PDB file of C-alpha atoms in Angstrom:
ATOM      1  CA  UNK A   6       6.911  14.362  -0.058  1.00 72.00           C
ATOM      2  CA  UNK A   7       7.417  11.643   2.540  1.00 74.00           C
ATOM      3  CA  UNK A   8       7.001   9.027  -0.186  1.00 79.00           C
ATOM      4  CA  UNK A   9       9.676  10.772  -2.252  1.00 83.00           C
ATOM      5  CA  UNK A  10      12.017  10.811   0.758  1.00 80.00           C
ATOM      6  CA  UNK A  11      11.876   7.001   0.935  1.00 77.00           C
ATOM      7  CA  UNK A  12      12.575   6.538  -2.771  1.00 83.00           C
ATOM      8  CA  UNK A  13       9.373   7.123  -4.761  1.00 85.00           C
ATOM      9  CA  UNK A  14       9.991   8.487  -8.252  1.00 88.00           C
ATOM     10  CA  UNK A  15       6.370   9.532  -8.774  1.00 89.00           C
ATOM     11  CA  UNK A  16       3.647  10.374  -6.270  1.00 86.00           C
ATOM     12  CA  UNK A  17      -0.011   9.816  -7.134  1.00 87.00           C
ATOM     13  CA  UNK A  18      -2.682  10.658  -4.577  1.00 83.00           C
ATOM     14  CA  UNK A  19      -5.524   8.307  -5.514  1.00 80.00           C
ATOM     15  CA  UNK A  20      -7.974  10.485  -3.564  1.00 81.00           C
ATOM     16  CA  UNK A  21      -7.388  13.543  -5.758  1.00 87.00           C
ATOM     17  CA  UNK A  22      -6.951  12.109  -9.261  1.00 89.00           C
ATOM     18  CA  UNK A  23      -7.710   8.991 -11.272  1.00 92.00           C
ATOM     19  CA  UNK A  24      -4.555   7.023 -10.558  1.00 93.00           C
ATOM     20  CA  UNK A  25      -5.095   4.796 -13.614  1.00 95.00           C
ATOM     21  CA  UNK A  26      -4.893   7.854 -15.881  1.00 95.00           C
ATOM     22  CA  UNK A  27      -1.815   9.104 -13.997  1.00 95.00           C
ATOM     23  CA  UNK A  28      -0.067   5.725 -14.366  1.00 96.00           C
ATOM     24  CA  UNK A  29      -0.995   5.632 -18.048  1.00 96.00           C
ATOM     25  CA  UNK A  30       0.554   9.079 -18.541  1.00 96.00           C
ATOM     26  CA  UNK A  31       3.708   8.381 -16.496  1.00 96.00           C
ATOM     27  CA  UNK A  32       4.356   5.067 -18.275  1.00 96.00           C
ATOM     28  CA  UNK A  33       3.385   6.484 -21.687  1.00 97.00           C
ATOM     29  CA  UNK A  34       0.704   3.811 -21.927  1.00 96.00           C
ATOM     30  CA  UNK A  35       3.028   0.903 -21.135  1.00 97.00           C
ATOM     31  CA  UNK A  36       1.533   0.422 -17.658  1.00 97.00           C
ATOM     32  CA  UNK A  37       3.281  -1.367 -14.751  1.00 96.00           C
ATOM     33  CA  UNK A  38       5.151  -4.644 -14.450  1.00 96.00           C
ATOM     34  CA  UNK A  39       4.212  -4.807 -10.764  1.00 95.00           C
ATOM     35  CA  UNK A  40       1.351  -3.067  -8.962  1.00 95.00           C
ATOM     36  CA  UNK A  41       1.236  -3.082  -5.153  1.00 92.00           C
ATOM     37  CA  UNK A  42      -2.193  -2.447  -3.619  1.00 93.00           C
ATOM     38  CA  UNK A  43      -2.644  -2.268   0.126  1.00 88.00           C
ATOM     39  CA  UNK A  44      -5.799  -0.122   0.098  1.00 89.00           C
ATOM     40  CA  UNK A  45      -8.188  -2.880  -0.986  1.00 91.00           C
ATOM     41  CA  UNK A  46     -11.832  -2.402  -1.854  1.00 93.00           C
ATOM     42  CA  UNK A  47     -11.555   1.221  -2.955  1.00 90.00           C
ATOM     43  CA  UNK A  48      -8.614   0.738  -5.355  1.00 92.00           C
ATOM     44  CA  UNK A  49      -8.186  -2.933  -6.289  1.00 95.00           C
ATOM     45  CA  UNK A  50     -10.175  -2.936  -9.551  1.00 95.00           C
ATOM     46  CA  UNK A  51      -8.252   0.105 -10.822  1.00 95.00           C
ATOM     47  CA  UNK A  52      -4.968  -1.474  -9.679  1.00 96.00           C
ATOM     48  CA  UNK A  53      -5.727  -4.442 -11.947  1.00 97.00           C
ATOM     49  CA  UNK A  54      -6.051  -1.994 -14.851  1.00 96.00           C
ATOM     50  CA  UNK A  55      -2.658  -0.443 -14.049  1.00 97.00           C
ATOM     51  CA  UNK A  56      -0.803  -3.726 -14.640  1.00 98.00           C
ATOM     52  CA  UNK A  57       0.592  -4.445 -18.091  1.00 98.00           C
ATOM     53  CA  UNK A  58       0.030  -7.717 -19.967  1.00 98.00           C
ATOM     54  CA  UNK A  59       1.893 -10.452 -18.072  1.00 98.00           C
ATOM     55  CA  UNK A  60       2.304  -8.205 -15.029  1.00 97.00           C
ATOM     56  CA  UNK A  61       1.675  -8.867 -11.361  1.00 97.00           C
ATOM     57  CA  UNK A  62      -0.642  -7.329  -8.796  1.00 97.00           C
ATOM     58  CA  UNK A  63       0.415  -7.738  -5.179  1.00 96.00           C
ATOM     59  CA  UNK A  64      -2.087  -7.211  -2.383  1.00 95.00           C
ATOM     60  CA  UNK A  65      -1.312  -7.220   1.316  1.00 90.00           C
ATOM     61  CA  UNK A  66      -3.927  -5.045   2.930  1.00 84.00           C
ATOM     62  CA  UNK A  67      -7.512  -3.938   2.886  1.00 88.00           C
ATOM     63  CA  UNK A  68      -7.763  -0.678   4.781  1.00 84.00           C
ATOM     64  CA  UNK A  69     -10.907   0.351   2.861  1.00 88.00           C
ATOM     65  CA  UNK A  70     -12.551  -3.060   2.998  1.00 89.00           C
ATOM     66  CA  UNK A  71     -11.916  -6.657   2.058  1.00 90.00           C
ATOM     67  CA  UNK A  72     -14.382  -7.090  -0.794  1.00 93.00           C
ATOM     68  CA  UNK A  73     -13.623  -5.844  -4.293  1.00 93.00           C
ATOM     69  CA  UNK A  74     -15.507  -6.244  -7.555  1.00 93.00           C
ATOM     70  CA  UNK A  75     -13.155  -7.013 -10.422  1.00 93.00           C
ATOM     71  CA  UNK A  76     -13.791  -7.644 -14.107  1.00 94.00           C
ATOM     72  CA  UNK A  77     -12.236 -11.123 -14.398  1.00 96.00           C
ATOM     73  CA  UNK A  78     -11.548 -10.723 -18.128  1.00 96.00           C
ATOM     74  CA  UNK A  79      -9.073  -7.978 -17.230  1.00 96.00           C
ATOM     75  CA  UNK A  80      -7.128 -10.548 -15.202  1.00 97.00           C
ATOM     76  CA  UNK A  81      -7.043 -13.500 -17.581  1.00 97.00           C
ATOM     77  CA  UNK A  82      -7.135 -11.346 -20.716  1.00 97.00           C
ATOM     78  CA  UNK A  83      -3.869  -9.697 -19.679  1.00 97.00           C
ATOM     79  CA  UNK A  84      -2.426 -12.931 -18.212  1.00 98.00           C
ATOM     80  CA  UNK A  85      -1.954 -11.232 -14.834  1.00 98.00           C
ATOM     81  CA  UNK A  86      -0.540 -12.848 -11.741  1.00 98.00           C
ATOM     82  CA  UNK A  87      -2.298 -11.941  -8.483  1.00 97.00           C
ATOM     83  CA  UNK A  88      -0.252 -12.395  -5.318  1.00 96.00           C
ATOM     84  CA  UNK A  89      -1.679 -12.169  -1.826  1.00 94.00           C
ATOM     85  CA  UNK A  90       1.048 -11.510   0.711  1.00 90.00           C
ATOM     86  CA  UNK A  91       0.641 -12.390   4.373  1.00 88.00           C
ATOM     87  CA  UNK A  92       2.579  -9.958   6.528  1.00 81.00           C
ATOM     88  CA  UNK A  93       3.013 -12.375   9.430  1.00 85.00           C
ATOM     89  CA  UNK A  94       2.428 -12.349  13.139  1.00 90.00           C
ATOM     90  CA  UNK A  95       4.421 -10.112  15.461  1.00 87.00           C
ATOM     91  CA  UNK A  96       6.629 -13.098  16.340  1.00 92.00           C
ATOM     92  CA  UNK A  97       7.223 -13.990  12.692  1.00 90.00           C
ATOM     93  CA  UNK A  98       8.142 -10.420  11.821  1.00 84.00           C
ATOM     94  CA  UNK A  99      10.579 -10.297  14.769  1.00 87.00           C
ATOM     95  CA  UNK A 100      12.164 -13.528  13.514  1.00 91.00           C
ATOM     96  CA  UNK A 101      12.619 -12.206   9.964  1.00 85.00           C
ATOM     97  CA  UNK A 102      14.017  -8.895  11.170  1.00 85.00           C
ATOM     98  CA  UNK A 103      17.001 -10.796  12.612  1.00 88.00           C
ATOM     99  CA  UNK A 104      18.179 -11.276   9.028  1.00 89.00           C
ATOM    100  CA  UNK A 105      18.328  -7.507   8.473  1.00 85.00           C
ATOM    101  CA  UNK A 106      20.023  -6.044  11.546  1.00 84.00           C
ATOM    102  CA  UNK A 107      20.050  -2.245  11.404  1.00 84.00           C
ATOM    103  CA  UNK A 108      18.935  -2.337   7.749  1.00 84.00           C
ATOM    104  CA  UNK A 109      15.228  -1.523   8.026  1.00 80.00           C
ATOM    105  CA  UNK A 110      14.090   1.853   9.271  1.00 81.00           C
ATOM    106  CA  UNK A 111      10.365   2.173   9.998  1.00 83.00           C
ATOM    107  CA  UNK A 112       8.581   5.234   8.663  1.00 86.00           C
ATOM    108  CA  UNK A 113       6.929   6.909  11.652  1.00 91.00           C
ATOM    109  CA  UNK A 114       4.268   9.535  11.082  1.00 92.00           C
ATOM    110  CA  UNK A 115       3.616  10.513  14.685  1.00 95.00           C
ATOM    111  CA  UNK A 116       4.169   9.469  18.291  1.00 96.00           C
ATOM    112  CA  UNK A 117       1.545   9.800  21.043  1.00 96.00           C
ATOM    113  CA  UNK A 118       1.862   9.306  24.786  1.00 94.00           C
ATOM    114  CA  UNK A 119      -0.495   6.733  26.293  1.00 94.00           C
ATOM    115  CA  UNK A 120      -2.732   9.427  27.785  1.00 94.00           C
ATOM    116  CA  UNK A 121      -3.347  10.684  24.222  1.00 94.00           C
ATOM    117  CA  UNK A 122      -4.315   7.296  22.789  1.00 94.00           C
ATOM    118  CA  UNK A 123      -7.742   8.645  21.747  1.00 95.00           C
ATOM    119  CA  UNK A 124      -6.065  11.246  19.524  1.00 94.00           C
ATOM    120  CA  UNK A 125      -3.852   8.523  18.033  1.00 94.00           C
ATOM    121  CA  UNK A 126      -6.928   6.451  17.258  1.00 93.00           C
ATOM    122  CA  UNK A 127      -8.686   9.454  15.679  1.00 94.00           C
ATOM    123  CA  UNK A 128      -5.671  10.022  13.454  1.00 93.00           C
ATOM    124  CA  UNK A 129      -5.693   6.358  12.458  1.00 89.00           C
ATOM    125  CA  UNK A 130      -9.370   6.549  11.520  1.00 88.00           C
ATOM    126  CA  UNK A 131      -8.804   9.757   9.544  1.00 88.00           C
ATOM    127  CA  UNK A 132      -6.356   7.993   7.209  1.00 81.00           C
ATOM    128  CA  UNK A 133      -4.403  11.267   7.115  1.00 85.00           C
ATOM    129  CA  UNK A 134      -0.970   9.854   7.893  1.00 87.00           C
ATOM    130  CA  UNK A 135       2.052   8.327   6.180  1.00 85.00           C
ATOM    131  CA  UNK A 136       3.834   5.556   8.031  1.00 87.00           C
ATOM    132  CA  UNK A 137       3.204   4.232  11.499  1.00 91.00           C
ATOM    133  CA  UNK A 138       1.354   5.849  14.369  1.00 93.00           C
ATOM    134  CA  UNK A 139       3.144   4.988  17.591  1.00 95.00           C
ATOM    135  CA  UNK A 140       1.691   5.027  21.105  1.00 96.00           C
ATOM    136  CA  UNK A 141       4.472   5.340  23.669  1.00 94.00           C
ATOM    137  CA  UNK A 142       3.988   3.489  26.948  1.00 93.00           C
ATOM    138  CA  UNK A 143       6.404   4.755  29.617  1.00 85.00           C
TER     139      UNK A 143
END
């Protein structure tokens, strides 16, 4: 529901269902113009399959690992464009944010005090969160 609150039209939990089949059903077999994959190793090959002919796959993360096995014919056979996006250093992000004053609102899952940093780390490792996990230093 958090994804819907920030504008998602459809929510697919890749852990519970085959997201390729869900995308195929939602798009009535037309598949996606653009696929964004930030999970990495666990989902990248299936993300390639979700893109339509001439589509793009954008990757900017690898939370499940940085190595993925992909059937190359699915890339060149569908004339896909693969884009790797570098998110930038903290300084670069701060610089770019100046162009969007008060326009971007971070999605925060939970906030922990510094003395509870171990719990914050456990939550991070659990991958059971949506948005950022913040550790407050007073």
